[in-house]
Amino acid sequence: MHGKSAEEKAGFRAMLRKDPIAQKAAVDEYFKHWDNKSAGTETQEIRDARKAEYATLTRHYYNLATDLYEYGWGASFHFCRFAYGENFHQAIARHEHYLAHKMGLQEGMNVLDVGCGVGGPAREIAKFAGVNITGLNNNDYQIERAIRYASKEGLSKQLNFTKGDFMQMSFPADTFDAVYAIEATVHAPSLEGVYSQIYRVLKPGGVFGVYEWVMTENYDNDNPHHREVRLGIEQGDGISNMVKISEALQAIKNAGFELEFHDDLADKPDATPWYYPLAGDFRMMGSYWDFFTIARMTKLGRGAIHKFVGGLEMIGIAPHGTQKTANSLAVAADNLVAGGKEKLFTPMYLMVARKPKTYRS
């Protein structure tokens, strides 16, 4: 599908170099899980079917969305908090530094990044903490780009990337000093399942830190609007089964971890909310550098991008399904903002836990 597009510098140019037949197949395979399946008609059987195909669901999603993410967001596919006057990229890096700090990462540690994307956080944390990081990912295209970026920044000796399923890790038990996951384990069909795999590959006494996507305790699955928000986020972000905070906390304990710290970083009295880049509201602009970040998400900006991408697809420059994927991301953005404003959802529930030095096998 991707051909040599992984070698492109920019996400937008890479997007234009896809194999059109493979792209269409990926679009069809991904959207079969969502088309004509509204929140009002959703059943447990439909959710179970998505969970059963979590690996292919996630892989197809990132085959379609990676270039759009890089073009519109950057190389670190996650949200963050914003301090007064702080620009977008500074805030993204600070969010990564904070996780490394809370985990107590030390120079020379061997660390696993679960669901590493194109390696943005791994590169930042490697530079910040001096650790050696293995990035785990089930998407070949993202791995190719992560390797390319690491080489470009002279980090190839500190970073390596490997393909694998985080529900069935191939690493030997007791391999890593620390493991982190940044908004990635939400793609698992079972949080207890993926946390148990992380527990297994951690050394005794090792630390696990995660920014988890979860619905808050305000979420009521019997409320049609709440379900619509959840489903919109899931569809636009390749998620098979999102759960509530209480379920995530229970999952990490059931996996065997000793929970040392947990907090919803989205529920802080920040002057600028985490969802501001998606809201299209210039009143939330932290610096002049953020003008174009916000402009893209205004009604005018989104309409222009919609027509532009549609036009490229119509004349055969952009591959089939690019506009449909972009539209799905826009729906997700609207529901992420609604979930944030209504305190139904958080993308940054932070949990730091430790594998006991004496542990059950």
Tab-separated table of C-alpha atoms in Angstrom:
chain	number	residue	atom	x	y	z
A	1	MET	CA	0.000	0.000	0.000
A	2	HIS	CA	2.655	2.516	1.044
A	3	GLY	CA	5.410	1.727	-1.471
A	4	LYS	CA	8.238	4.227	-0.966
A	5	SER	CA	6.012	6.789	0.750
A	6	ALA	CA	7.700	6.049	4.101
A	7	GLU	CA	10.750	7.846	2.693
A	8	GLU	CA	8.851	11.106	2.239
A	9	LYS	CA	9.653	13.944	4.622
A	10	ALA	CA	6.113	15.236	5.082
A	11	GLY	CA	2.918	13.378	5.886
A	12	PHE	CA	0.977	15.124	3.105
A	13	ARG	CA	3.442	14.166	0.371
A	14	ALA	CA	3.586	10.614	1.690
A	15	MET	CA	-0.216	10.453	1.523
A	16	LEU	CA	-0.154	11.175	-2.218
A	17	ARG	CA	2.181	8.252	-2.982
A	18	LYS	CA	-0.055	5.381	-1.845
A	19	ASP	CA	-0.962	2.419	-4.003
A	20	PRO	CA	-4.598	3.203	-4.921
A	21	ILE	CA	-5.812	-0.405	-4.988
A	22	ALA	CA	-4.325	-1.231	-1.588
A	23	GLN	CA	-5.651	2.059	-0.205
A	24	LYS	CA	-9.190	1.218	-1.342
A	25	ALA	CA	-8.937	-2.234	0.255
A	26	ALA	CA	-7.815	-0.680	3.548
A	27	VAL	CA	-10.694	1.827	3.450
A	28	ASP	CA	-13.236	-0.905	2.805
A	29	GLU	CA	-11.839	-3.173	5.531
A	30	TYR	CA	-11.722	-0.416	8.136
A	31	PHE	CA	-15.102	1.182	7.520
A	32	LYS	CA	-16.990	-2.120	7.371
A	33	HIS	CA	-16.845	-1.956	11.175
A	34	TRP	CA	-18.554	1.449	11.271
A	35	ASP	CA	-20.710	2.113	8.217
A	36	ASN	CA	-24.444	1.928	9.032
A	37	LYS	CA	-23.691	1.159	12.696
A	38	SER	CA	-24.933	4.114	14.677
A	39	ALA	CA	-24.898	4.639	18.430
A	40	GLY	CA	-28.636	4.091	18.477
A	41	THR	CA	-28.408	0.640	16.911
A	42	GLU	CA	-25.150	-0.510	18.480
A	43	THR	CA	-25.301	-3.895	20.192
A	44	GLN	CA	-22.862	-5.830	22.330
A	45	GLU	CA	-22.425	-8.241	19.426
A	46	ILE	CA	-21.208	-5.387	17.201
A	47	ARG	CA	-18.702	-4.291	19.844
A	48	ASP	CA	-17.533	-7.870	20.354
A	49	ALA	CA	-16.958	-8.216	16.609
A	50	ARG	CA	-14.716	-5.133	16.641
A	51	LYS	CA	-12.816	-6.455	19.652
A	52	ALA	CA	-12.257	-9.791	17.918
A	53	GLU	CA	-10.594	-7.981	15.011
A	54	TYR	CA	-8.720	-5.365	17.084
A	55	ALA	CA	-5.345	-6.038	15.428
A	56	THR	CA	-6.502	-5.609	11.832
A	57	LEU	CA	-8.812	-2.748	12.849
A	58	THR	CA	-5.890	-0.831	14.360
A	59	ARG	CA	-3.486	-1.671	11.548
A	60	HIS	CA	-5.900	-0.528	8.828
A	61	TYR	CA	-6.705	2.621	10.798
A	62	TYR	CA	-3.087	3.702	11.004
A	63	ASN	CA	-2.447	2.739	7.403
A	64	LEU	CA	-5.120	5.284	6.529
A	65	ALA	CA	-4.554	7.940	9.192
A	66	THR	CA	-0.794	8.137	9.824
A	67	ASP	CA	-0.021	10.630	7.051
A	68	LEU	CA	-2.984	12.818	8.020
A	69	TYR	CA	-1.798	12.741	11.645
A	70	GLU	CA	1.724	13.772	10.719
A	71	TYR	CA	0.477	16.529	8.425
A	72	GLY	CA	-2.051	17.941	10.884
A	73	TRP	CA	-0.553	17.151	14.287
A	74	GLY	CA	3.108	16.127	14.161
A	75	ALA	CA	5.140	13.024	14.982
A	76	SER	CA	3.770	12.565	18.512
A	77	PHE	CA	0.231	11.233	18.203
A	78	HIS	CA	-1.147	12.326	21.565
A	79	PHE	CA	-2.801	15.139	23.496
A	80	CYS	CA	-1.268	17.191	26.301
A	81	ARG	CA	-1.885	19.941	28.817
A	82	PHE	CA	-1.073	23.569	27.991
A	83	ALA	CA	0.564	26.181	30.205
A	84	TYR	CA	0.005	29.890	29.681
A	85	GLY	CA	1.773	31.119	26.537
A	86	GLU	CA	3.099	27.638	25.731
A	87	ASN	CA	3.077	26.680	22.084
A	88	PHE	CA	1.814	23.350	20.819
A	89	HIS	CA	5.107	21.532	20.282
A	90	GLN	CA	6.562	22.683	23.611
A	91	ALA	CA	3.480	21.372	25.391
A	92	ILE	CA	3.652	18.021	23.591
A	93	ALA	CA	7.285	17.570	24.649
A	94	ARG	CA	6.538	18.615	28.240
A	95	HIS	CA	3.808	15.979	28.441
A	96	GLU	CA	6.351	13.329	27.443
A	97	HIS	CA	8.929	14.658	29.895
A	98	TYR	CA	6.373	14.578	32.693
A	99	LEU	CA	5.672	10.903	32.122
A	100	ALA	CA	9.406	10.098	32.157
A	101	HIS	CA	9.755	12.108	35.365
A	102	LYS	CA	6.828	10.436	37.128
A	103	MET	CA	8.208	7.029	36.178
A	104	GLY	CA	11.678	7.935	37.432
A	105	LEU	CA	13.438	6.961	34.216
A	106	GLN	CA	17.231	6.958	34.589
A	107	GLU	CA	20.040	7.066	32.060
A	108	GLY	CA	20.922	3.673	30.602
A	109	MET	CA	17.610	1.982	31.397
A	110	ASN	CA	16.152	-0.401	28.821
A	111	VAL	CA	12.602	0.799	28.160
A	112	LEU	CA	9.702	-0.494	26.069
A	113	ASP	CA	7.354	1.908	24.268
A	114	VAL	CA	4.074	0.036	23.695
A	115	GLY	CA	2.378	1.328	20.555
A	116	CYS	CA	5.190	3.663	19.527
A	117	GLY	CA	3.629	5.245	16.426
A	118	VAL	CA	6.279	6.898	14.243
A	119	GLY	CA	8.527	7.266	17.282
A	120	GLY	CA	7.965	10.894	18.264
A	121	PRO	CA	7.688	10.282	22.039
A	122	ALA	CA	10.481	7.678	21.944
A	123	ARG	CA	12.882	10.173	20.384
A	124	GLU	CA	11.953	12.888	22.867
A	125	ILE	CA	12.176	10.643	25.933
A	126	ALA	CA	15.454	9.100	24.749
A	127	LYS	CA	16.974	12.591	24.519
A	128	PHE	CA	15.387	13.774	27.774
A	129	ALA	CA	16.213	10.782	29.994
A	130	GLY	CA	19.143	9.118	28.212
A	131	VAL	CA	17.358	5.760	28.092
A	132	ASN	CA	17.460	3.035	25.447
A	133	ILE	CA	14.020	2.429	23.960
A	134	THR	CA	12.465	-0.420	22.009
A	135	GLY	CA	9.342	0.676	20.162
A	136	LEU	CA	6.639	-1.965	19.650
A	137	ASN	CA	4.145	-1.496	16.822
A	138	ASN	CA	1.956	-3.720	14.638
A	139	ASN	CA	2.100	-1.335	11.659
A	140	ASP	CA	4.983	-1.763	9.183
A	141	TYR	CA	4.590	1.698	7.695
A	142	GLN	CA	4.913	3.453	11.035
A	143	ILE	CA	7.962	1.344	11.911
A	144	GLU	CA	9.641	2.342	8.645
A	145	ARG	CA	9.041	6.017	9.381
A	146	ALA	CA	10.172	5.663	13.006
A	147	ILE	CA	13.457	4.079	11.900
A	148	ARG	CA	13.989	6.815	9.337
A	149	TYR	CA	13.380	9.608	11.855
A	150	ALA	CA	15.651	8.007	14.475
A	151	SER	CA	18.467	7.758	11.959
A	152	LYS	CA	17.975	11.359	10.878
A	153	GLU	CA	18.293	12.560	14.495
A	154	GLY	CA	21.328	10.366	15.224
A	155	LEU	CA	19.418	8.208	17.698
A	156	SER	CA	19.745	4.801	16.042
A	157	LYS	CA	21.996	3.490	18.836
A	158	GLN	CA	19.407	4.417	21.491
A	159	LEU	CA	16.278	3.398	19.622
A	160	ASN	CA	15.103	0.286	17.852
A	161	PHE	CA	11.670	-0.600	16.563
A	162	THR	CA	10.049	-3.989	16.193
A	163	LYS	CA	6.770	-5.304	14.845
A	164	GLY	CA	4.496	-7.158	17.222
A	165	ASP	CA	1.072	-7.512	18.831
A	166	PHE	CA	0.952	-6.018	22.312
A	167	MET	CA	-1.553	-8.693	23.324
A	168	GLN	CA	0.985	-11.409	22.448
A	169	MET	CA	4.448	-9.953	23.045
A	170	SER	CA	7.368	-12.089	21.921
A	171	PHE	CA	9.875	-10.629	24.400
A	172	PRO	CA	11.165	-12.957	27.140
A	173	ALA	CA	9.815	-12.432	30.647
A	174	ASP	CA	11.631	-9.903	32.859
A	175	THR	CA	13.254	-8.063	29.919
A	176	PHE	CA	12.710	-4.329	30.501
A	177	ASP	CA	13.536	-1.935	33.341
A	178	ALA	CA	10.491	0.181	32.469
A	179	VAL	CA	7.539	0.234	30.071
A	180	TYR	CA	5.387	3.157	28.991
A	181	ALA	CA	2.378	3.596	26.722
A	182	ILE	CA	1.082	6.944	25.509
A	183	GLU	CA	-2.552	6.821	24.352
A	184	ALA	CA	-1.923	3.445	22.695
A	185	THR	CA	-3.259	0.642	24.883
A	186	VAL	CA	-6.782	1.958	24.314
A	187	HIS	CA	-6.592	-0.038	21.060
A	188	ALA	CA	-6.442	-3.290	23.045
A	189	PRO	CA	-9.593	-5.428	23.225
A	190	SER	CA	-8.893	-5.876	26.946
A	191	LEU	CA	-6.876	-3.533	29.164
A	192	GLU	CA	-6.240	-6.328	31.630
A	193	GLY	CA	-4.892	-8.417	28.748
A	194	VAL	CA	-2.388	-5.831	27.525
A	195	TYR	CA	-1.410	-4.780	31.058
A	196	SER	CA	-0.728	-8.436	31.879
A	197	GLN	CA	1.611	-8.681	28.887
A	198	ILE	CA	3.425	-5.552	30.059
A	199	TYR	CA	3.678	-7.014	33.564
A	200	ARG	CA	5.256	-10.178	32.167
A	201	VAL	CA	8.034	-8.436	30.217
A	202	LEU	CA	8.927	-6.029	33.043
A	203	LYS	CA	11.773	-6.934	35.374
A	204	PRO	CA	10.844	-7.389	39.058
A	205	GLY	CA	10.658	-3.907	40.556
A	206	GLY	CA	10.163	-2.379	37.114
A	207	VAL	CA	7.822	0.551	36.509
A	208	PHE	CA	4.949	0.989	34.065
A	209	GLY	CA	3.545	4.393	33.152
A	210	VAL	CA	0.548	4.976	30.902
A	211	TYR	CA	-1.555	7.830	29.587
A	212	GLU	CA	-4.854	6.020	29.008
A	213	TRP	CA	-7.888	6.981	26.950
A	214	VAL	CA	-10.985	6.247	29.039
A	215	MET	CA	-14.521	7.403	29.567
A	216	THR	CA	-14.965	9.096	32.932
A	217	GLU	CA	-17.333	7.958	35.650
A	218	ASN	CA	-19.795	10.566	34.326
A	219	TYR	CA	-20.323	8.386	31.256
A	220	ASP	CA	-23.661	6.557	31.144
A	221	ASN	CA	-23.976	3.930	28.436
A	222	ASP	CA	-27.775	4.150	28.650
A	223	ASN	CA	-27.613	7.809	27.617
A	224	PRO	CA	-27.901	8.056	23.774
A	225	HIS	CA	-25.820	11.242	23.604
A	226	HIS	CA	-23.050	9.693	25.711
A	227	ARG	CA	-22.984	6.640	23.443
A	228	GLU	CA	-22.806	8.881	20.383
A	229	VAL	CA	-19.777	10.694	21.823
A	230	ARG	CA	-18.018	7.423	22.659
A	231	LEU	CA	-18.757	5.833	19.285
A	232	GLY	CA	-17.630	8.957	17.412
A	233	ILE	CA	-14.298	8.850	19.230
A	234	GLU	CA	-13.908	5.121	18.662
A	235	GLN	CA	-14.708	5.274	14.952
A	236	GLY	CA	-12.445	8.218	14.235
A	237	ASP	CA	-9.541	6.789	16.219
A	238	GLY	CA	-9.538	3.067	15.437
A	239	ILE	CA	-10.686	1.918	18.880
A	240	SER	CA	-12.599	-1.323	19.337
A	241	ASN	CA	-13.681	-0.975	22.957
A	242	MET	CA	-13.243	2.028	25.262
A	243	VAL	CA	-13.966	1.598	28.982
A	244	LYS	CA	-14.391	3.765	32.079
A	245	ILE	CA	-11.699	4.925	34.537
A	246	SER	CA	-12.795	2.462	37.211
A	247	GLU	CA	-12.370	-0.443	34.792
A	248	ALA	CA	-8.867	0.694	33.835
A	249	LEU	CA	-7.853	0.952	37.488
A	250	GLN	CA	-9.186	-2.525	38.182
A	251	ALA	CA	-7.452	-3.900	35.083
A	252	ILE	CA	-4.007	-2.689	36.157
A	253	LYS	CA	-4.474	-4.189	39.622
A	254	ASN	CA	-5.776	-7.472	38.205
A	255	ALA	CA	-2.647	-7.691	36.047
A	256	GLY	CA	-0.575	-7.844	39.251
A	257	PHE	CA	0.729	-4.288	39.480
A	258	GLU	CA	1.052	-2.206	42.617
A	259	LEU	CA	-0.542	1.114	41.671
A	260	GLU	CA	1.629	3.985	42.926
A	261	PHE	CA	-0.031	7.000	41.336
A	262	HIS	CA	-3.107	7.804	39.268
A	263	ASP	CA	-4.685	11.079	38.230
A	264	ASP	CA	-6.835	12.524	35.470
A	265	LEU	CA	-4.579	15.222	34.017
A	266	ALA	CA	-7.449	16.447	31.836
A	267	ASP	CA	-9.396	17.411	34.954
A	268	LYS	CA	-7.118	20.271	35.992
A	269	PRO	CA	-7.877	24.010	36.183
A	270	ASP	CA	-5.725	24.826	33.154
A	271	ALA	CA	-6.372	28.129	31.404
A	272	THR	CA	-6.251	26.317	28.064
A	273	PRO	CA	-7.946	22.899	27.827
A	274	TRP	CA	-6.265	19.856	26.276
A	275	TYR	CA	-8.740	19.801	23.385
A	276	TYR	CA	-8.110	23.361	22.206
A	277	PRO	CA	-6.240	22.391	18.977
A	278	LEU	CA	-9.411	20.595	17.843
A	279	ALA	CA	-11.915	23.227	18.925
A	280	GLY	CA	-11.177	25.864	16.272
A	281	ASP	CA	-11.519	28.638	18.860
A	282	PHE	CA	-8.988	31.483	18.575
A	283	ARG	CA	-9.774	32.566	22.139
A	284	MET	CA	-7.774	29.525	23.267
A	285	MET	CA	-4.634	30.455	21.300
A	286	GLY	CA	-1.557	30.300	23.550
A	287	SER	CA	0.851	32.003	21.139
A	288	TYR	CA	0.910	33.401	17.615
A	289	TRP	CA	2.645	30.196	16.499
A	290	ASP	CA	-0.622	28.351	17.121
A	291	PHE	CA	-2.625	30.399	14.620
A	292	PHE	CA	-2.517	27.795	11.840
A	293	THR	CA	-3.137	24.933	14.274
A	294	ILE	CA	-6.437	26.536	15.251
A	295	ALA	CA	-7.279	27.874	11.784
A	296	ARG	CA	-7.322	24.351	10.338
A	297	MET	CA	-10.098	23.365	12.782
A	298	THR	CA	-12.432	26.320	12.258
A	299	LYS	CA	-15.530	25.741	10.126
A	300	LEU	CA	-13.885	27.703	7.327
A	301	GLY	CA	-10.603	25.819	7.634
A	302	ARG	CA	-12.207	22.395	7.806
A	303	GLY	CA	-14.469	23.211	4.866
A	304	ALA	CA	-11.492	24.300	2.777
A	305	ILE	CA	-9.529	21.150	3.633
A	306	HIS	CA	-12.585	18.988	2.874
A	307	LYS	CA	-12.941	20.514	-0.593
A	308	PHE	CA	-9.209	20.450	-1.249
A	309	VAL	CA	-8.793	16.776	-0.343
A	310	GLY	CA	-11.969	15.868	-2.214
A	311	GLY	CA	-10.698	17.670	-5.288
A	312	LEU	CA	-7.351	15.874	-5.140
A	313	GLU	CA	-9.161	12.557	-4.840
A	314	MET	CA	-11.517	13.375	-7.711
A	315	ILE	CA	-8.666	14.075	-10.143
A	316	GLY	CA	-6.693	11.046	-8.982
A	317	ILE	CA	-3.846	12.774	-7.114
A	318	ALA	CA	-4.975	11.652	-3.659
A	319	PRO	CA	-5.886	7.954	-3.290
A	320	HIS	CA	-9.466	6.720	-2.934
A	321	GLY	CA	-10.795	7.008	0.609
A	322	THR	CA	-8.595	9.938	1.681
A	323	GLN	CA	-11.588	12.254	2.060
A	324	LYS	CA	-13.618	9.601	3.883
A	325	THR	CA	-10.750	9.069	6.314
A	326	ALA	CA	-10.372	12.821	6.846
A	327	ASN	CA	-14.118	13.124	7.465
A	328	SER	CA	-13.936	10.350	10.053
A	329	LEU	CA	-11.109	12.168	11.826
A	330	ALA	CA	-13.238	15.331	11.819
A	331	VAL	CA	-16.145	13.468	13.432
A	332	ALA	CA	-13.732	12.158	16.056
A	333	ALA	CA	-12.454	15.692	16.682
A	334	ASP	CA	-15.991	16.980	17.307
A	335	ASN	CA	-16.701	14.172	19.753
A	336	LEU	CA	-13.347	14.515	21.494
A	337	VAL	CA	-14.134	18.176	22.111
A	338	ALA	CA	-17.662	17.310	23.301
A	339	GLY	CA	-16.284	14.555	25.544
A	340	GLY	CA	-13.771	16.974	27.008
A	341	LYS	CA	-16.170	19.858	27.550
A	342	GLU	CA	-18.792	17.602	29.132
A	343	LYS	CA	-16.179	15.689	31.166
A	344	LEU	CA	-17.257	12.372	29.685
A	345	PHE	CA	-13.814	11.457	28.337
A	346	THR	CA	-10.124	11.880	29.127
A	347	PRO	CA	-7.144	11.094	26.887
A	348	MET	CA	-4.649	11.419	29.725
A	349	TYR	CA	-5.611	9.331	32.689
A	350	LEU	CA	-2.135	8.802	34.126
A	351	MET	CA	-1.321	5.592	35.966
A	352	VAL	CA	2.113	4.709	37.314
A	353	ALA	CA	2.449	1.194	38.674
A	354	ARG	CA	5.200	-1.184	39.689
A	355	LYS	CA	5.820	-4.895	39.332
A	356	PRO	CA	6.646	-6.189	42.811
A	357	LYS	CA	10.204	-7.380	43.374
A	358	THR	CA	8.691	-10.614	44.582
A	359	TYR	CA	5.878	-11.392	42.200
A	360	ARG	CA	3.490	-14.019	40.994
A	361	SER	CA	4.375	-15.646	37.665
